[in-house]
């Protein structure tokens, strides 16, 4: 057990020049028990920005090898740590600082490998966090609580896996298309990072499965990591992998699992028993000693970027990890990120080309045509039209033939604002610079930023007018509207039209999403309304029409990535229609994607119409090159939060001045501090500063030397009012 008072704080490892924290530097009475012959530098979870430095030094009786998990005293607690560096002999002498002794080592567990530690170190440096924070966040939470004996027991319980069993499906493999065959051949023959650009339904997943199968058959110790952007896409993929490789071979890692499940998966990956690790962005940090292949499916998806704490990109780390460990990396998408697309450009003239190998699979399997894109010019519709007559006709025809339609609107709730026509009152959130959304189902006004929720007032809170009205439209209201429109319409068997909605509100309960999706798959829904949740990944078989009813907002956003996101979302949505060529043929139907817009001539829609990702990407990249934006420049955001906007901005501006003298400053632009687009959330004012450079190295150099200055600045009077500050490297939205 840890000794109690007086408890000294562990000393920062000498490598870091971080100041010793607190006032507890007095040597403890029992600081140098005999036999503690080794100094161990250990990564522990220190609070963010505690300025404790990266590693803490302890004394140990044995030279524990790097990667060993140990318990160590920290303040008044005992915490989990990872031995990070080679142990240093104390040679009988105690160093200047009194070192606290390490606690028990969890030596039933094989030490974490050097490659894993390198990944963590790289991520910590690159994203400006501490090693301990990244390392400990990467371990399953339950490891922190288990004693050495409990862990040993847990390890014994683990099932032993033999060679991967050939399952029925594996024995009866479908013949690959020529495009799949060609892609697979190049992945087999070459090494490095591949960008697999395949239309929705082109059979990318089948290519991943084959690559994994070939790898596992060839190399009995090899493991593969397969990443998907969202938890709700894991069950489908997990089922496909388990059907192919057997239950035992596959484990999942995502935040929707219980702690014991996560620990079991993690241990199976770490021990090599699991041949395939499947997961969301957190899985990029799993310990996978035999890693030989990484797949990042839907690599463009914003969910790969962690948006709080350590703001890492799991996609980018996967590429780095693949390089470090000599594992092949396959990035797959129908609409790659412009970064990856650019990085896979072929050589041309003086340009040696990008570092990724580009593989294209333009055709849909089973010769399913991509849906015809129909643009509805909303300028020609009567004012206040929600769904144009032509679109309603098209949906009606689907209903009559027993086919399904999907309507996509990226805004949940009934209406984004509730307003009083008499006095101008609007449903503002008292804590945020945003409106509270009207949810009619439970008659609440809910802030989607801070969660503040109230019952809808009976009358205007400002003037008493009883006629307060919803403004705008969310999925709830669209669902209601459709129900009214189709109330009199009958399905082929004479029954009523079935309309369903899938969004974050409809799927809050555990298992709700699965059952709602199952209902769609089973054909129990005629018209499905939903947010981007329904646009991604799902292999719907009977949907022949997809409509986006209000996508214009993103066309003129201040965020330069908004068009890229919109294009991929619309392509993804379109990809839900007509996935089953045989079904289409039997129905005598064609698949259609409808878009209602006030800007039907916009180049984005022109490219979408031809399913021409390449044309869209070229146009966007030309714009970005001319404007010096990513991928032709590298960015970071420095953000500060305070009770007052002026305090947050002042902190950033002083920080920018302080950066003037730092290495790299001359080729790194620091823009003036500005409020975030949603300036206040939960009564906190937020400001940010964009930092940009044509050189990634220069940006990294500057950020690294800036960190200590920022920590210091926080302790000056100017920093007093700052609640928190953070750095976001390669930010997704600015
Ligand atoms: P993607 O991941 O590119 O959207 P999938 O891999 O999910 O596409 O493939 C779409 C559908 O086509 C799936 O139902 C899959 O089983 C099927 N499929 C894939 N490859 C083949 C093939 N070579 N022959 C027949 N069907 C295939
Ligand atoms: Zn009013
Ligand atoms: Zn709020």
XYZ file of C-alpha atoms and ligand atoms in Angstrom:
763
model
C 0.000 0.000 0.000
C 1.223 3.532 -0.593
C 2.601 5.250 2.457
C 0.535 8.115 3.584
C 1.633 11.523 4.796
C 4.096 13.040 4.246
C 3.795 12.150 0.593
C 6.237 13.798 -1.738
C 5.327 14.450 -5.312
C 7.237 12.396 -7.776
C 10.035 14.214 -9.511
C 9.868 15.114 -13.163
C 12.291 13.108 -15.207
C 15.512 15.021 -15.790
C 14.991 15.031 -19.572
C 12.242 17.568 -19.219
C 12.898 21.009 -17.904
C 9.425 21.398 -16.473
C 9.391 22.950 -13.016
C 8.772 20.753 -10.000
C 5.168 21.286 -9.106
C 3.690 22.204 -5.782
C 5.380 22.885 -2.505
C 6.097 19.316 -1.582
C 9.705 19.246 -2.685
C 10.940 18.493 0.828
C 12.640 15.098 0.828
C 10.594 12.459 2.524
C 12.114 10.794 5.570
C 12.260 7.434 3.852
C 13.375 8.640 0.463
C 16.253 6.304 -0.206
C 15.523 2.861 1.052
C 18.374 0.518 0.425
C 18.171 -1.592 -2.731
C 16.467 0.953 -4.972
C 19.250 0.868 -7.489
C 17.491 2.062 -10.628
C 15.956 5.262 -11.849
C 12.827 4.612 -13.878
C 11.214 7.245 -16.106
C 7.533 6.596 -16.130
C 4.598 7.921 -18.142
C 1.625 8.631 -15.902
C -1.632 10.408 -16.523
C -0.989 13.938 -15.323
C -3.775 16.467 -15.592
C -3.677 18.320 -18.902
C -1.518 21.415 -18.740
C -0.292 20.600 -15.259
C 3.141 21.481 -16.624
C 4.547 18.425 -14.912
C 6.430 17.513 -18.023
C 6.226 14.290 -19.905
C 7.686 11.644 -17.639
C 8.188 11.283 -13.914
C 11.210 9.610 -12.336
C 10.931 6.962 -9.665
C 13.361 4.623 -7.974
C 13.083 0.877 -8.408
C 14.800 -2.210 -7.121
C 14.795 -3.870 -10.530
C 15.673 -2.540 -13.977
C 12.141 -2.852 -15.369
C 12.181 -2.935 -19.140
C 10.510 -0.125 -21.084
C 6.850 -0.825 -21.728
C 6.279 -2.502 -18.357
C 3.121 -1.404 -16.570
C 3.626 -0.365 -12.963
C 1.737 1.233 -10.133
C 3.310 4.417 -8.855
C 2.474 6.930 -6.154
C 1.356 10.318 -7.467
C 0.320 12.873 -4.910
C -1.985 11.050 -2.577
C -3.015 8.406 -5.055
C -1.487 5.356 -6.574
C -1.823 5.387 -10.348
C -0.984 3.252 -13.340
C 2.140 4.137 -15.263
C 4.246 2.809 -18.113
C 8.026 2.506 -17.844
C 9.110 4.619 -20.784
C 12.884 4.728 -21.056
C 15.740 2.340 -20.431
C 16.345 2.183 -16.668
C 19.318 4.199 -15.441
C 21.595 2.763 -12.767
C 21.766 4.963 -9.686
C 25.145 3.434 -8.966
C 24.521 3.394 -5.279
C 24.107 7.172 -5.189
C 20.785 8.964 -4.908
C 20.409 11.800 -7.436
C 19.780 15.368 -6.282
C 16.101 14.867 -6.144
C 14.608 12.335 -3.809
C 12.927 9.702 -5.902
C 9.860 7.915 -4.727
C 9.859 4.148 -5.049
C 7.728 2.504 -7.716
C 4.930 0.192 -6.659
C 4.095 -3.228 -8.055
C 4.823 -4.078 -11.661
C 2.026 -5.723 -13.635
C 4.517 -8.182 -14.998
C 1.978 -10.827 -15.890
C 1.460 -8.671 -18.946
C 4.048 -8.530 -21.723
C 5.618 -5.065 -21.879
C 4.194 -2.670 -24.442
C 6.407 -2.755 -27.497
C 8.812 -0.144 -28.756
C 6.692 0.532 -31.836
C 3.693 1.304 -29.648
C 5.733 3.621 -27.467
C 7.070 5.365 -30.548
C 3.518 5.905 -31.785
C 2.501 7.423 -28.465
C 5.585 9.620 -28.328
C 5.003 10.817 -31.871
C 1.327 11.568 -31.205
C 2.189 13.446 -28.017
C 4.804 15.577 -29.773
C 2.784 16.194 -32.906
C -0.475 17.077 -31.152
C 1.241 18.990 -28.355
C 0.184 16.789 -25.462
C 2.073 14.864 -22.813
C 3.229 11.291 -23.353
C 1.481 10.200 -20.167
C -1.856 11.606 -21.269
C -1.780 9.810 -24.622
C -0.306 6.590 -23.251
C -2.764 6.185 -20.406
C -5.762 7.194 -22.512
C -4.739 4.466 -24.961
C -4.952 1.758 -22.312
C -8.273 0.182 -21.331
C -9.665 1.999 -18.285
C -10.003 -1.195 -16.281
C -6.258 -1.789 -16.309
C -5.984 1.119 -13.890
C -8.060 -0.638 -11.276
C -6.889 -4.235 -11.449
C -4.343 -5.560 -8.983
C -1.486 -7.690 -10.209
C -3.238 -10.885 -9.131
C -6.577 -9.881 -10.650
C -4.825 -9.167 -13.908
C -3.000 -12.480 -13.830
C -6.333 -14.218 -13.339
C -7.845 -12.251 -16.216
C -5.014 -13.269 -18.494
C -5.472 -16.935 -17.673
C -9.165 -16.756 -18.411
C -8.417 -15.621 -21.940
C -9.354 -18.196 -24.537
C -6.572 -19.647 -26.573
C -7.058 -19.339 -30.291
C -5.788 -21.743 -32.825
C -5.232 -20.963 -36.461
C -7.980 -18.973 -38.109
C -10.743 -21.325 -39.116
C -11.976 -21.417 -42.657
C -15.646 -20.753 -42.424
C -18.394 -21.731 -44.785
C -18.371 -18.350 -46.443
C -14.612 -18.360 -46.815
C -14.712 -21.719 -48.555
C -17.285 -20.410 -50.977
C -15.696 -17.176 -52.089
C -17.355 -14.924 -54.597
C -15.402 -14.141 -57.736
C -13.775 -10.739 -57.626
C -14.560 -8.123 -60.253
C -11.696 -7.147 -62.588
C -11.318 -3.848 -60.700
C -11.156 -5.624 -57.356
C -8.623 -8.086 -58.752
C -6.436 -5.297 -60.076
C -6.552 -3.336 -56.810
C -5.746 -6.425 -54.790
C -2.832 -7.331 -57.030
C -1.205 -3.955 -56.541
C -1.713 -4.003 -52.788
C -0.073 -7.428 -52.698
C 2.811 -6.368 -54.900
C 3.626 -2.950 -53.476
C 4.142 -1.524 -50.014
C 3.294 1.698 -48.243
C 0.009 3.548 -48.154
C -2.767 2.955 -50.681
C -5.733 5.155 -51.386
C -8.552 2.919 -52.584
C -11.021 5.184 -54.349
C -14.089 3.086 -54.995
C -17.635 4.187 -55.709
C -20.229 3.319 -53.103
C -21.041 -0.326 -53.691
C -17.884 -1.019 -55.706
C -16.868 -3.736 -53.270
C -14.196 -2.015 -51.182
C -15.076 -4.067 -48.126
C -14.551 -7.239 -50.132
C -11.059 -5.971 -51.021
C -10.293 -5.370 -47.337
C -11.504 -8.867 -46.485
C -9.300 -10.440 -49.151
C -6.228 -8.479 -48.097
C -6.737 -9.579 -44.519
C -7.346 -13.192 -45.584
C -4.194 -13.291 -47.705
C -2.145 -11.748 -44.919
C -3.369 -14.109 -42.220
C -2.904 -17.139 -44.435
C 0.630 -16.118 -45.355
C 1.875 -15.066 -41.921
C 0.676 -16.995 -38.852
C 1.760 -14.195 -36.487
C 0.300 -11.305 -38.456
C -2.494 -9.059 -37.198
C -4.669 -6.521 -38.972
C -6.316 -3.341 -37.739
C -9.524 -2.264 -39.466
C -10.991 1.109 -38.593
C -14.448 2.540 -39.253
C -15.595 6.066 -38.470
C -18.664 5.354 -36.359
C -19.678 2.906 -33.698
C -22.942 2.204 -35.461
C -21.063 0.898 -38.482
C -19.125 -1.648 -36.418
C -21.826 -4.335 -35.909
C -22.331 -4.763 -39.652
C -18.627 -4.958 -40.365
C -17.949 -7.125 -37.344
C -20.538 -9.590 -38.597
C -18.899 -9.698 -42.018
C -15.428 -10.265 -40.592
C -16.615 -12.880 -38.116
C -18.493 -14.726 -40.848
C -15.310 -14.834 -42.862
C -12.685 -15.443 -40.188
C -14.581 -16.951 -37.274
C -15.726 -15.480 -33.943
C -12.424 -15.999 -32.179
C -10.233 -14.128 -34.604
C -11.989 -10.772 -34.421
C -12.216 -8.291 -31.554
C -13.745 -4.827 -31.479
C -12.581 -1.686 -29.725
C -14.857 1.305 -29.391
C -16.287 3.542 -26.719
C -19.692 1.860 -26.778
C -18.280 -1.212 -25.035
C -18.272 -1.915 -21.303
C -14.950 -1.691 -19.491
C -14.598 -5.464 -19.091
C -15.319 -5.934 -22.822
C -12.745 -3.333 -23.727
C -10.157 -4.924 -21.495
C -10.803 -8.360 -22.964
C -10.467 -7.036 -26.536
C -7.366 -5.086 -25.675
C -5.698 -8.069 -24.031
C -6.547 -10.273 -27.011
C -4.962 -7.742 -29.372
C -1.919 -7.227 -27.149
C -1.290 -10.954 -26.777
C -1.677 -11.613 -30.495
C -4.655 -13.931 -29.925
C -6.929 -11.625 -31.903
C -5.845 -11.619 -35.524
C -8.157 -8.782 -36.473
C -8.831 -5.683 -34.423
C -11.831 -3.718 -35.557
C -12.670 -0.355 -34.131
C -13.262 3.355 -34.182
C -10.573 6.036 -33.975
C -9.414 4.960 -30.500
C -8.328 1.599 -31.962
C -5.394 3.290 -33.687
C -3.656 3.240 -30.293
C -4.268 -0.449 -29.584
C -1.223 -2.541 -28.824
C -0.972 -4.895 -31.818
C 2.463 -6.503 -31.788
C 1.983 -8.398 -35.058
C 0.528 -5.473 -36.992
C 1.028 -5.905 -40.737
C -2.023 -4.242 -42.271
C -4.172 -1.226 -41.404
C -7.443 -0.435 -43.138
C -9.072 2.956 -42.653
C -12.549 2.735 -44.161
C -14.285 5.988 -45.166
C -10.972 7.699 -44.546
C -12.440 11.141 -45.288
C -14.856 10.945 -42.373
C -14.555 13.794 -39.858
C -15.124 11.316 -37.004
C -11.513 10.185 -37.326
C -10.516 13.483 -35.781
C -10.858 13.529 -32.024
C -12.480 16.823 -31.077
C -11.604 17.048 -27.421
C -8.630 16.330 -25.192
C -5.785 15.250 -27.433
C -7.098 16.315 -30.829
C -5.501 13.656 -32.939
C -6.407 12.388 -36.380
C -6.647 8.600 -36.257
C -6.343 8.502 -40.047
C -3.084 10.400 -40.042
C -1.729 8.394 -37.112
C -2.647 5.183 -38.937
C -0.494 6.263 -41.874
C 2.364 7.137 -39.543
C 1.999 3.885 -37.650
C 1.973 1.864 -40.854
C 5.196 3.491 -41.942
C 6.860 2.981 -38.562
C 5.879 -0.670 -38.350
C 6.248 -1.583 -41.998
C 2.536 -2.352 -42.230
C 0.552 -1.684 -45.380
C -2.119 0.955 -44.987
C -5.279 1.024 -47.090
C -7.293 4.228 -46.951
C -10.665 3.623 -48.553
C -13.351 6.050 -49.674
C -15.691 7.000 -52.486
C -14.856 10.631 -51.762
C -11.371 10.795 -50.246
C -10.275 13.753 -48.187
C -8.617 16.315 -50.430
C -5.444 15.754 -48.407
C -5.332 12.067 -49.289
C -6.395 12.655 -52.868
C -3.609 15.189 -53.301
C -1.137 12.868 -51.584
C -1.973 10.142 -54.121
C -1.581 12.273 -57.246
C 0.435 10.683 -60.040
C 3.812 12.110 -61.022
C 3.596 14.840 -63.631
C 6.364 16.999 -65.095
C 8.541 18.284 -62.236
C 6.131 16.974 -59.654
C 7.270 13.555 -58.407
C 3.685 12.823 -57.348
C 2.313 11.969 -53.925
C 3.429 9.315 -51.481
C 0.282 7.182 -51.642
C -0.583 4.685 -54.345
C -3.954 5.542 -55.866
C -6.205 2.613 -56.782
C -9.549 3.250 -58.440
C -12.678 1.131 -58.620
C -15.264 3.251 -60.433
C -17.838 0.531 -61.168
C -20.544 -0.691 -58.891
C -20.723 -4.440 -58.321
C -23.426 -6.201 -60.318
C -23.384 -3.345 -62.835
C -25.652 -1.309 -60.574
C -25.715 2.153 -62.080
C -24.998 5.074 -59.788
C -28.264 6.927 -59.257
C -29.277 9.669 -61.660
C -28.950 13.038 -59.931
C -31.937 15.371 -60.320
C -31.625 18.973 -59.257
C -34.773 20.858 -58.330
C -34.410 24.627 -58.700
C -36.222 25.947 -55.658
C -36.291 29.452 -57.163
C -38.957 28.157 -59.533
C -41.116 26.681 -56.770
C -43.941 28.537 -55.000
C -42.651 30.376 -51.907
C -42.347 28.252 -48.752
C -42.249 24.982 -50.666
C -40.814 22.238 -48.478
C -40.976 19.341 -50.899
C -41.418 20.134 -54.576
C -44.302 18.579 -56.468
C -41.967 16.605 -58.706
C -40.168 15.069 -55.743
C -43.447 14.169 -54.064
C -44.598 12.487 -57.276
C -41.381 10.507 -57.459
C -41.731 9.365 -53.835
C -45.387 8.502 -54.472
C -44.410 6.297 -57.411
C -41.925 4.448 -55.200
C -44.575 3.859 -52.589
C -46.938 2.521 -55.251
C -44.286 0.035 -56.399
C -43.391 -1.010 -52.854
C -39.927 0.564 -52.974
C -38.278 2.677 -50.300
C -37.255 6.341 -50.273
C -34.874 8.143 -47.976
C -34.996 11.850 -47.208
C -31.966 13.417 -45.737
C -31.980 16.620 -43.669
C -29.034 17.420 -41.510
C -30.900 19.043 -38.654
C -32.653 17.231 -35.884
C -35.532 18.433 -33.754
C -38.780 19.968 -34.930
C -37.569 23.472 -35.677
C -34.247 25.191 -35.035
C -35.925 28.271 -33.552
C -39.173 29.170 -31.858
C -40.150 32.817 -32.332
C -42.774 35.387 -31.390
C -44.172 37.277 -34.362
C -45.328 40.183 -32.173
C -42.254 41.217 -30.213
C -39.460 39.363 -31.976
C -38.581 37.059 -29.060
C -36.579 34.014 -30.110
C -35.683 30.833 -28.259
C -32.133 31.877 -27.461
C -30.153 29.829 -25.003
C -29.366 31.966 -21.966
C -25.973 30.277 -21.679
C -24.839 30.118 -25.306
C -24.785 32.285 -28.383
C -27.204 29.919 -30.093
C -30.922 29.220 -30.339
C -32.529 26.401 -28.471
C -34.113 23.853 -30.750
C -37.817 23.123 -30.494
C -38.511 19.430 -29.937
C -42.215 18.876 -30.351
C -42.294 15.245 -29.237
C -41.527 16.079 -25.619
C -42.422 19.779 -25.966
C -39.010 21.048 -24.969
C -36.621 23.767 -25.992
C -33.197 22.187 -25.994
C -29.802 23.724 -26.475
C -27.714 21.406 -28.627
C -24.530 23.018 -27.331
C -24.852 23.051 -23.537
C -27.845 20.782 -23.090
C -29.953 23.395 -21.285
C -33.558 22.204 -21.584
C -36.880 23.770 -20.610
C -40.478 23.015 -21.338
C -41.864 25.029 -24.207
C -43.538 28.142 -22.799
C -47.305 28.421 -23.397
C -46.928 32.001 -24.461
C -44.121 34.363 -25.435
C -41.975 34.863 -22.324
C -41.375 38.480 -23.370
C -44.835 39.770 -24.308
C -47.339 37.060 -23.455
C -48.430 36.475 -27.059
C -49.835 32.925 -27.140
C -48.902 32.449 -30.816
C -45.244 31.561 -30.736
C -44.296 29.681 -33.865
C -41.579 27.352 -35.089
C -39.209 28.802 -37.667
C -37.387 26.503 -40.062
C -37.523 22.762 -40.169
C -35.832 19.776 -38.611
C -36.291 16.032 -39.091
C -39.235 15.817 -36.664
C -41.185 18.424 -38.577
C -40.292 16.899 -41.914
C -41.548 13.536 -40.680
C -44.821 15.136 -39.564
C -45.162 16.979 -42.877
C -44.660 13.770 -44.873
C -47.228 11.953 -42.761
C -49.785 14.653 -43.619
C -48.890 14.612 -47.320
C -49.172 10.850 -47.625
C -52.081 10.352 -45.237
C -54.480 9.597 -48.084
C -52.044 7.462 -50.097
C -52.197 3.686 -49.882
C -49.481 1.078 -50.296
C -49.988 -1.646 -52.946
C -51.728 -3.892 -50.382
C -54.071 -1.087 -49.351
C -52.400 -0.332 -46.028
C -51.150 3.066 -44.862
C -47.760 4.515 -45.798
C -45.108 3.909 -43.141
C -42.820 6.814 -42.375
C -39.879 6.524 -39.971
C -37.220 8.826 -38.646
C -33.654 8.002 -37.624
C -31.518 10.615 -35.897
C -29.677 11.145 -32.621
C -33.024 11.668 -30.851
C -34.734 8.549 -32.143
C -31.768 6.342 -31.293
C -30.901 7.391 -27.751
C -31.923 4.106 -26.198
C -29.474 1.220 -26.302
C -30.234 -0.938 -29.324
C -32.722 1.538 -30.814
C -30.621 2.241 -33.874
C -30.122 -1.453 -34.600
C -33.837 -2.166 -34.433
C -34.716 0.885 -36.527
C -32.178 -0.071 -39.184
C -33.435 -3.648 -39.093
C -36.961 -2.377 -39.782
C -35.678 -0.516 -42.846
C -33.771 -3.574 -44.076
C -36.848 -5.742 -43.533
C -38.899 -3.446 -45.747
C -41.142 -2.247 -42.920
C -40.569 1.386 -43.813
C -41.611 3.204 -46.985
C -40.147 6.635 -46.384
C -37.168 7.116 -44.090
C -36.305 10.590 -42.803
C -32.994 11.204 -41.106
C -29.785 13.092 -40.502
C -26.344 12.144 -41.766
C -26.634 9.067 -39.567
C -28.537 7.337 -42.371
C -26.295 8.628 -45.147
C -23.246 6.615 -44.212
C -22.258 3.069 -44.954
C -25.537 1.200 -44.611
C -26.152 -1.439 -47.222
C -29.861 -0.819 -47.837
C -31.210 -3.034 -50.580
C -34.611 -1.603 -51.467
C -34.030 2.128 -51.456
C -34.400 3.518 -54.954
C -34.719 7.207 -54.161
C -32.644 9.465 -51.942
C -33.399 13.161 -51.520
C -31.486 16.001 -49.866
C -34.035 18.707 -49.224
C -32.001 21.602 -47.872
C -28.254 21.261 -48.419
C -27.468 24.871 -49.416
C -26.139 26.069 -46.070
C -22.739 24.487 -46.606
C -22.194 26.169 -49.985
C -21.435 29.537 -48.470
C -20.019 28.589 -45.099
C -17.016 30.457 -43.724
C -15.355 27.090 -43.179
C -13.316 26.255 -46.264
C -13.899 22.537 -45.717
C -17.705 22.844 -45.803
C -18.059 22.173 -49.566
C -15.799 19.122 -49.294
C -17.923 17.733 -46.476
C -21.158 18.469 -48.322
C -19.950 16.817 -51.502
C -18.932 13.643 -49.733
C -22.116 13.552 -47.682
C -24.245 13.869 -50.819
C -22.203 11.237 -52.640
C -22.545 8.970 -49.613
C -26.294 9.587 -49.508
C -26.602 8.885 -53.198
C -24.734 5.673 -52.519
C -27.648 4.407 -50.434
C -29.871 4.254 -53.512
C -30.010 1.394 -55.968
C -27.420 -0.793 -54.268
C -29.011 -3.966 -55.559
C -28.942 -4.133 -59.333
C -31.002 -7.337 -59.422
C -33.707 -5.707 -57.314
C -33.775 -2.659 -59.587
C -34.086 -4.865 -62.656
C -36.862 -6.930 -61.121
C -38.724 -3.769 -60.178
C -38.078 -2.146 -63.521
C -36.938 0.828 -61.470
C -34.092 3.296 -61.709
C -32.242 4.772 -58.754
C -32.440 8.526 -58.254
C -30.811 11.125 -56.061
C -32.854 14.328 -55.713
C -31.419 17.618 -54.545
C -33.531 20.665 -53.825
C -31.420 23.795 -54.094
C -31.542 27.509 -54.782
C -28.144 27.223 -56.512
C -28.619 24.521 -59.097
C -25.776 25.877 -61.258
C -23.211 25.613 -58.464
C -20.087 23.702 -59.620
C -20.451 21.363 -56.652
C -23.818 20.155 -57.907
C -22.571 20.029 -61.499
C -19.798 17.648 -60.417
C -22.192 15.657 -58.245
C -24.525 15.221 -61.162
C -21.806 13.407 -63.078
C -20.600 11.579 -59.959
C -17.352 13.252 -60.831
C -15.334 13.358 -57.655
C -12.144 14.040 -59.612
C -13.581 17.199 -61.175
C -14.819 18.429 -57.827
C -11.482 17.681 -56.169
C -9.561 19.466 -58.896
C -11.688 22.569 -58.627
C -11.355 22.631 -54.822
C -7.613 21.942 -54.876
C -7.051 24.704 -57.436
C -8.869 27.098 -55.130
C -6.922 25.951 -52.110
C -3.602 26.185 -53.915
C -4.366 29.737 -55.004
C -5.410 30.713 -51.490
C -2.533 28.887 -49.794
C -4.782 26.595 -47.781
C -4.403 22.938 -46.778
C -3.112 20.658 -48.185
C -0.790 23.386 -49.521
C -0.333 24.879 -46.069
C -0.391 23.525 -42.532
C -2.544 24.886 -39.781
C -3.058 24.855 -36.064
C -5.529 26.656 -33.861
C -4.668 28.135 -30.525
C -7.827 28.459 -28.477
C -8.542 30.156 -25.198
C -11.714 30.122 -23.099
C -12.610 32.734 -20.486
C -15.635 34.353 -18.874
C -15.078 37.354 -21.117
C -14.238 37.371 -24.792
C -11.727 40.204 -24.361
C -9.769 38.209 -21.788
C -9.596 35.159 -24.061
C -8.515 37.256 -27.037
C -5.945 39.220 -25.048
C -4.343 35.971 -23.916
C -4.035 34.789 -27.515
C -2.654 38.097 -28.735
C -0.035 38.254 -25.989
C 0.850 34.668 -26.779
C 1.274 35.609 -30.437
C 3.633 38.438 -29.504
C 5.620 36.109 -27.289
C 6.017 33.723 -30.219
C 7.754 36.410 -32.273
C 11.234 35.418 -31.123
C 10.758 31.672 -31.385
C 12.419 29.460 -33.998
C 10.298 29.113 -37.109
C 8.275 32.252 -36.303
C 9.347 33.977 -39.515
C 7.586 31.424 -41.707
C 4.572 30.860 -39.501
C 1.695 33.306 -39.847
C -0.296 34.111 -36.748
C -3.684 35.630 -37.526
C -5.472 37.935 -35.099
C -7.580 36.323 -32.390
C -11.266 36.026 -33.242
C -14.345 34.639 -31.499
C -15.398 31.094 -32.455
C -18.424 30.969 -34.724
C -20.433 29.897 -31.701
C -18.801 32.359 -29.422
C -20.287 31.449 -26.047
C -21.148 27.959 -24.817
C -22.305 27.223 -21.261
C -21.414 30.760 -20.229
C -17.860 30.428 -21.452
C -16.510 32.805 -24.086
C -14.297 31.176 -26.670
C -11.648 32.719 -28.886
C -9.198 31.251 -31.340
C -6.171 32.174 -33.358
C -5.260 30.560 -36.649
C -1.611 29.682 -37.112
C -0.473 28.728 -40.585
C 2.689 27.852 -42.430
C 3.728 26.414 -45.773
C 6.130 24.234 -43.764
C 4.829 21.550 -41.461
C 8.241 21.307 -39.799
C 8.354 25.037 -39.079
C 4.864 24.946 -37.626
C 5.807 22.002 -35.424
C 9.016 23.706 -34.279
C 7.164 26.829 -33.323
C 4.417 24.977 -31.468
C 6.941 22.930 -29.492
C 8.813 25.962 -28.216
C 5.589 27.872 -27.705
C 4.134 25.351 -25.219
C 6.304 26.313 -22.218
C 5.655 29.998 -22.899
C 1.918 29.370 -22.898
C 2.122 27.504 -19.602
C 4.012 30.443 -18.130
C 1.677 33.014 -19.593
C -1.228 31.248 -17.971
C 0.316 32.029 -14.579
C 0.786 35.754 -15.282
C -1.946 38.313 -14.501
C -2.967 38.281 -18.204
C -3.537 34.560 -17.988
C -5.484 34.649 -14.741
C -8.930 34.897 -16.258
C -8.290 32.145 -18.794
C -10.264 29.012 -17.980
C -8.374 26.818 -20.415
C -6.299 26.975 -23.521
C -5.499 24.342 -26.066
C -3.798 23.700 -29.341
C -5.534 21.914 -32.214
C -3.045 20.739 -34.845
C -4.483 20.148 -38.339
C -7.880 21.410 -37.181
C -10.916 20.182 -39.066
C -13.124 23.199 -38.875
C -12.004 26.758 -38.491
P -18.404 -0.797 -50.660
O -17.711 -1.123 -49.372
O -17.469 -0.355 -51.747
O -19.590 0.138 -50.543
P -19.206 -3.546 -50.476
O -17.890 -4.211 -50.300
O -20.089 -3.384 -49.296
O -19.016 -2.141 -51.207
O -19.969 -4.317 -51.629
C -21.305 -3.995 -51.981
C -22.083 -5.278 -52.157
O -21.548 -6.052 -53.228
C -22.044 -6.169 -50.933
O -23.304 -6.726 -50.751
C -21.011 -7.226 -51.297
O -21.249 -8.443 -50.640
C -21.174 -7.356 -52.783
N -19.938 -7.739 -53.473
C -18.710 -7.227 -53.275
N -17.816 -7.761 -54.133
C -18.515 -8.649 -54.896
C -18.157 -9.519 -55.986
N -16.915 -9.578 -56.453
N -19.147 -10.264 -56.528
C -20.408 -10.185 -56.079
N -20.801 -9.409 -55.080
C -19.876 -8.628 -54.482
Zn -43.435 38.151 -27.839
Zn -26.798 26.462 -24.414
